Amino acid sequence: MGFFSKLFGPGVDLKEKLNQGAIIIDVRSQGEYKGGSVKGSINIPLDVLDAQIKEIKLKGKPVITCCASGMRSGVAKNKLKANGVEAYNGGSWIKVQNL
């Protein structure tokens, strides 16, 4: 498995996940988020994600994470999955916006 496959995971149809009710969590800082974001996304900066995982689990929906480049969203996806949340790394918020 290559570096990018490990980082972004197997090919999952994120658009289909959105159609099935997935929520988008943008893990950039509030300042970055205010500069542009995916409509309907939730901003939970990576540094406070751990404190929100219980609430995210209660939603009972798959999660697509995004950030500026895909690095922080990859970390967020791994944290969520480790806590039993169905999560996918969407990469950059611009990529997710174009789904």
Tab-separated table of N, CA and C in Angstrom:
chain	number	residue	atom	x	y	z
A	1	MET	N	0.854	-1.176	0.000
A	1	MET	CA	0.000	0.000	0.000
A	1	MET	C	0.896	1.233	0.000
A	2	GLY	N	0.643	2.172	-0.911
A	2	GLY	CA	1.456	3.368	-1.023
A	2	GLY	C	1.159	4.391	0.067
A	3	PHE	N	2.032	5.391	0.128
A	3	PHE	CA	1.897	6.450	1.138
A	3	PHE	C	0.527	7.115	1.073
A	4	PHE	N	0.097	7.514	-0.116
A	4	PHE	CA	-1.179	8.217	-0.224
A	4	PHE	C	-2.367	7.307	0.057
A	5	SER	N	-2.249	6.043	-0.282
A	5	SER	CA	-3.318	5.108	0.051
A	5	SER	C	-3.467	4.971	1.551
A	6	LYS	N	-2.330	4.930	2.263
A	6	LYS	CA	-2.375	4.864	3.724
A	6	LYS	C	-2.968	6.129	4.309
A	7	LEU	N	-2.609	7.258	3.706
A	7	LEU	CA	-3.070	8.550	4.220
A	7	LEU	C	-4.559	8.748	3.985
A	8	PHE	N	-5.014	8.478	2.790
A	8	PHE	CA	-6.398	8.784	2.431
A	8	PHE	C	-7.321	7.582	2.465
A	9	GLY	N	-6.785	6.391	2.619
A	9	GLY	CA	-7.621	5.209	2.739
A	9	GLY	C	-8.090	4.697	1.396
A	10	PRO	N	-8.870	3.622	1.438
A	10	PRO	CA	-9.342	3.017	0.183
A	10	PRO	C	-10.333	3.939	-0.514
A	11	GLY	N	-10.467	3.716	-1.805
A	11	GLY	CA	-11.384	4.538	-2.582
A	11	GLY	C	-12.822	4.347	-2.140
A	12	VAL	N	-13.381	5.354	-1.513
A	12	VAL	CA	-14.764	5.325	-1.057
A	12	VAL	C	-15.489	6.443	-1.795
A	13	ASP	N	-16.693	6.187	-2.213
A	13	ASP	CA	-17.483	7.205	-2.899
A	13	ASP	C	-18.035	8.177	-1.862
A	14	LEU	N	-17.310	9.264	-1.650
A	14	LEU	CA	-17.705	10.227	-0.622
A	14	LEU	C	-19.015	10.922	-0.972
A	15	LYS	N	-19.251	11.127	-2.244
A	15	LYS	CA	-20.513	11.748	-2.657
A	15	LYS	C	-21.690	10.865	-2.245
A	16	GLU	N	-21.512	9.548	-2.411
A	16	GLU	CA	-22.557	8.607	-1.993
A	16	GLU	C	-22.734	8.655	-0.479
A	17	LYS	N	-21.628	8.753	0.258
A	17	LYS	CA	-21.716	8.869	1.718
A	17	LYS	C	-22.495	10.122	2.110
A	18	LEU	N	-22.264	11.221	1.404
A	18	LEU	CA	-23.025	12.449	1.678
A	18	LEU	C	-24.509	12.236	1.397
A	19	ASN	N	-24.809	11.564	0.295
A	19	ASN	CA	-26.205	11.272	-0.043
A	19	ASN	C	-26.868	10.395	1.009
A	20	GLN	N	-26.056	9.588	1.712
A	20	GLN	CA	-26.568	8.720	2.766
A	20	GLN	C	-26.626	9.423	4.125
A	21	GLY	N	-26.280	10.715	4.163
A	21	GLY	CA	-26.420	11.477	5.401
A	21	GLY	C	-25.152	11.767	6.173
A	22	ALA	N	-23.990	11.503	5.572
A	22	ALA	CA	-22.726	11.797	6.261
A	22	ALA	C	-22.626	13.282	6.581
A	23	ILE	N	-21.955	13.576	7.673
A	23	ILE	CA	-21.695	14.973	8.030
A	23	ILE	C	-20.238	15.301	7.701
A	24	ILE	N	-19.999	16.559	7.392
A	24	ILE	CA	-18.656	17.025	7.067
A	24	ILE	C	-18.126	17.807	8.255
A	25	ILE	N	-16.968	17.393	8.742
A	25	ILE	CA	-16.313	18.111	9.831
A	25	ILE	C	-15.006	18.678	9.296
A	26	ASP	N	-14.896	19.990	9.349
A	26	ASP	CA	-13.703	20.713	8.919
A	26	ASP	C	-12.845	20.942	10.151
A	27	VAL	N	-11.627	20.406	10.153
A	27	VAL	CA	-10.792	20.462	11.349
A	27	VAL	C	-9.762	21.589	11.316
A	28	ARG	N	-9.937	22.554	10.429
A	28	ARG	CA	-9.042	23.717	10.407
A	28	ARG	C	-9.381	24.647	11.566
A	29	SER	N	-8.517	25.626	11.788
A	29	SER	CA	-8.769	26.626	12.831
A	29	SER	C	-9.996	27.454	12.457
A	30	GLN	N	-10.549	28.143	13.450
A	30	GLN	CA	-11.716	28.991	13.183
A	30	GLN	C	-11.395	30.058	12.145
A	31	GLY	N	-10.196	30.631	12.226
A	31	GLY	CA	-9.798	31.659	11.263
A	31	GLY	C	-9.757	31.125	9.846
A	32	GLU	N	-9.185	29.936	9.679
A	32	GLU	CA	-9.138	29.321	8.348
A	32	GLU	C	-10.550	29.035	7.851
A	33	TYR	N	-11.373	28.510	8.738
A	33	TYR	CA	-12.750	28.151	8.387
A	33	TYR	C	-13.543	29.379	7.933
A	34	LYS	N	-13.350	30.490	8.634
A	34	LYS	CA	-14.060	31.725	8.276
A	34	LYS	C	-13.637	32.252	6.912
A	35	GLY	N	-12.445	31.870	6.465
A	35	GLY	CA	-11.953	32.305	5.162
A	35	GLY	C	-12.579	31.558	3.995
A	36	GLY	N	-13.341	30.530	4.267
A	36	GLY	CA	-14.007	29.734	3.245
A	36	GLY	C	-14.217	28.332	3.756
A	37	SER	N	-15.378	27.756	3.450
A	37	SER	CA	-15.693	26.422	3.954
A	37	SER	C	-16.770	25.764	3.106
A	38	VAL	N	-16.936	24.479	3.328
A	38	VAL	CA	-17.982	23.721	2.640
A	38	VAL	C	-19.322	24.076	3.283
A	39	LYS	N	-20.293	24.422	2.461
A	39	LYS	CA	-21.624	24.748	2.966
A	39	LYS	C	-22.174	23.571	3.766
A	40	GLY	N	-22.642	23.858	4.967
A	40	GLY	CA	-23.223	22.830	5.819
A	40	GLY	C	-22.228	22.072	6.667
A	41	SER	N	-20.940	22.382	6.509
A	41	SER	CA	-19.929	21.682	7.307
A	41	SER	C	-19.905	22.224	8.735
A	42	ILE	N	-19.315	21.423	9.618
A	42	ILE	CA	-19.173	21.796	11.025
A	42	ILE	C	-17.690	22.031	11.275
A	43	ASN	N	-17.360	23.142	11.912
A	43	ASN	CA	-15.964	23.432	12.228
A	43	ASN	C	-15.634	22.957	13.640
A	44	ILE	N	-14.777	21.940	13.703
A	44	ILE	CA	-14.247	21.457	14.979
A	44	ILE	C	-12.738	21.370	14.793
A	45	PRO	N	-12.005	22.404	15.211
A	45	PRO	CA	-10.549	22.375	15.028
A	45	PRO	C	-9.937	21.110	15.618
A	46	LEU	N	-8.905	20.611	14.954
A	46	LEU	CA	-8.275	19.356	15.349
A	46	LEU	C	-7.863	19.358	16.815
A	47	ASP	N	-7.391	20.500	17.314
A	47	ASP	CA	-6.902	20.536	18.697
A	47	ASP	C	-8.001	20.404	19.743
A	48	VAL	N	-9.268	20.477	19.350
A	48	VAL	CA	-10.373	20.286	20.303
A	48	VAL	C	-11.274	19.110	19.921
A	49	LEU	N	-10.874	18.377	18.899
A	49	LEU	CA	-11.692	17.259	18.415
A	49	LEU	C	-11.941	16.213	19.492
A	50	ASP	N	-10.906	15.865	20.249
A	50	ASP	CA	-11.059	14.823	21.269
A	50	ASP	C	-12.212	15.117	22.223
A	51	ALA	N	-12.393	16.382	22.574
A	51	ALA	CA	-13.450	16.769	23.511
A	51	ALA	C	-14.843	16.670	22.885
A	52	GLN	N	-14.921	16.554	21.565
A	52	GLN	CA	-16.208	16.520	20.864
A	52	GLN	C	-16.593	15.129	20.366
A	53	ILE	N	-15.711	14.163	20.509
A	53	ILE	CA	-15.967	12.839	19.924
A	53	ILE	C	-17.253	12.211	20.459
A	54	LYS	N	-17.520	12.349	21.735
A	54	LYS	CA	-18.743	11.758	22.301
A	54	LYS	C	-19.987	12.327	21.609
A	55	GLU	N	-20.025	13.647	21.412
A	55	GLU	CA	-21.169	14.274	20.727
A	55	GLU	C	-21.274	13.810	19.278
A	56	ILE	N	-20.128	13.670	18.620
A	56	ILE	CA	-20.117	13.219	17.230
A	56	ILE	C	-20.677	11.797	17.145
A	57	LYS	N	-20.278	10.936	18.074
A	57	LYS	CA	-20.788	9.558	18.092
A	57	LYS	C	-22.302	9.525	18.272
A	58	LEU	N	-22.824	10.432	19.086
A	58	LEU	CA	-24.261	10.464	19.347
A	58	LEU	C	-25.072	10.782	18.094
A	59	LYS	N	-24.467	11.463	17.128
A	59	LYS	CA	-25.167	11.776	15.879
A	59	LYS	C	-25.446	10.503	15.078
A	60	GLY	N	-24.627	9.475	15.270
A	60	GLY	CA	-24.845	8.196	14.606
A	60	GLY	C	-24.740	8.248	13.095
A	61	LYS	N	-23.943	9.155	12.578
A	61	LYS	CA	-23.804	9.297	11.134
A	61	LYS	C	-22.338	9.158	10.741
A	62	PRO	N	-22.098	8.724	9.502
A	62	PRO	CA	-20.716	8.722	9.012
A	62	PRO	C	-20.181	10.154	8.974
A	63	VAL	N	-18.867	10.283	9.076
A	63	VAL	CA	-18.226	11.590	9.081
A	63	VAL	C	-17.194	11.650	7.964
A	64	ILE	N	-17.200	12.761	7.249
A	64	ILE	CA	-16.156	13.058	6.263
A	64	ILE	C	-15.375	14.233	6.830
A	65	THR	N	-14.080	14.033	7.041
A	65	THR	CA	-13.249	15.107	7.573
A	65	THR	C	-12.558	15.840	6.427
A	66	CYS	N	-12.288	17.120	6.640
A	66	CYS	CA	-11.542	17.900	5.664
A	66	CYS	C	-10.733	18.977	6.379
A	67	CYS	N	-9.753	19.513	5.677
A	67	CYS	CA	-8.909	20.586	6.210
A	67	CYS	C	-8.354	21.350	5.014
A	68	ALA	N	-7.153	21.883	5.137
A	68	ALA	CA	-6.560	22.623	4.027
A	68	ALA	C	-5.935	21.692	2.989
A	69	SER	N	-5.235	20.643	3.457
A	69	SER	CA	-4.503	19.787	2.523
A	69	SER	C	-4.845	18.308	2.614
A	70	GLY	N	-5.436	17.887	3.707
A	70	GLY	CA	-5.724	16.474	3.918
A	70	GLY	C	-4.911	15.854	5.038
A	71	MET	N	-3.923	16.559	5.532
A	71	MET	CA	-3.085	16.011	6.603
A	71	MET	C	-3.831	16.011	7.939
A	72	ARG	N	-4.330	17.158	8.368
A	72	ARG	CA	-5.054	17.221	9.645
A	72	ARG	C	-6.328	16.394	9.589
A	73	SER	N	-6.995	16.398	8.440
A	73	SER	CA	-8.224	15.608	8.328
A	73	SER	C	-7.918	14.116	8.403
A	74	GLY	N	-6.729	13.707	7.968
A	74	GLY	CA	-6.318	12.315	8.106
A	74	GLY	C	-6.128	11.935	9.569
A	75	VAL	N	-5.525	12.834	10.328
A	75	VAL	CA	-5.356	12.613	11.766
A	75	VAL	C	-6.731	12.537	12.434
A	76	ALA	N	-7.623	13.449	12.055
A	76	ALA	CA	-8.971	13.476	12.635
A	76	ALA	C	-9.724	12.191	12.316
A	77	LYS	N	-9.630	11.729	11.069
A	77	LYS	CA	-10.287	10.479	10.678
A	77	LYS	C	-9.805	9.329	11.546
A	78	ASN	N	-8.500	9.257	11.751
A	78	ASN	CA	-7.943	8.171	12.565
A	78	ASN	C	-8.424	8.239	14.011
A	79	LYS	N	-8.504	9.440	14.566
A	79	LYS	CA	-9.008	9.600	15.939
A	79	LYS	C	-10.460	9.152	16.032
A	80	LEU	N	-11.259	9.564	15.064
A	80	LEU	CA	-12.678	9.207	15.070
A	80	LEU	C	-12.858	7.697	14.928
A	81	LYS	N	-12.159	7.098	13.971
A	81	LYS	CA	-12.265	5.649	13.763
A	81	LYS	C	-11.832	4.884	15.009
A	82	ALA	N	-10.789	5.360	15.679
A	82	ALA	CA	-10.308	4.699	16.896
A	82	ALA	C	-11.347	4.749	18.007
A	83	ASN	N	-12.288	5.675	17.882
A	83	ASN	CA	-13.354	5.815	18.877
A	83	ASN	C	-14.693	5.297	18.365
A	84	GLY	N	-14.669	4.492	17.308
A	84	GLY	CA	-15.876	3.834	16.836
A	84	GLY	C	-16.760	4.621	15.904
A	85	VAL	N	-16.242	5.703	15.344
A	85	VAL	CA	-17.025	6.516	14.404
A	85	VAL	C	-16.653	6.098	12.982
A	86	GLU	N	-17.642	5.901	12.131
A	86	GLU	CA	-17.383	5.644	10.711
A	86	GLU	C	-16.891	6.957	10.110
A	87	ALA	N	-15.623	7.007	9.744
A	87	ALA	CA	-15.032	8.266	9.296
A	87	ALA	C	-14.189	8.065	8.049
A	88	TYR	N	-14.172	9.112	7.209
A	88	TYR	CA	-13.433	9.108	5.953
A	88	TYR	C	-12.702	10.429	5.815
A	89	ASN	N	-11.491	10.373	5.292
A	89	ASN	CA	-10.721	11.577	5.045
A	89	ASN	C	-11.072	12.108	3.661
A	90	GLY	N	-11.727	13.256	3.634
A	90	GLY	CA	-12.091	13.864	2.363
A	90	GLY	C	-10.976	14.678	1.746
A	91	GLY	N	-9.902	14.924	2.509
A	91	GLY	CA	-8.798	15.731	1.986
A	91	GLY	C	-9.071	17.208	2.185
A	92	SER	N	-8.732	17.992	1.190
A	92	SER	CA	-8.916	19.444	1.307
A	92	SER	C	-10.396	19.816	1.255
A	93	TRP	N	-10.719	20.908	1.916
A	93	TRP	CA	-12.116	21.350	1.927
A	93	TRP	C	-12.576	21.715	0.530
A	94	ILE	N	-11.667	22.177	-0.301
A	94	ILE	CA	-12.050	22.521	-1.678
A	94	ILE	C	-12.445	21.274	-2.448
A	95	LYS	N	-11.722	20.173	-2.235
A	95	LYS	CA	-12.075	18.901	-2.875
A	95	LYS	C	-13.449	18.449	-2.412
A	96	VAL	N	-13.698	18.532	-1.113
A	96	VAL	CA	-14.990	18.107	-0.556
A	96	VAL	C	-16.116	18.997	-1.078
A	97	GLN	N	-15.838	20.283	-1.203
A	97	GLN	CA	-16.842	21.226	-1.704
A	97	GLN	C	-17.278	20.854	-3.125
A	98	ASN	N	-16.387	20.255	-3.879
A	98	ASN	CA	-16.685	19.908	-5.272
A	98	ASN	C	-17.258	18.503	-5.463
A	99	LEU	N	-17.615	17.843	-4.382
A	99	LEU	CA	-18.192	16.497	-4.507
A	99	LEU	C	-19.550	16.560	-5.169
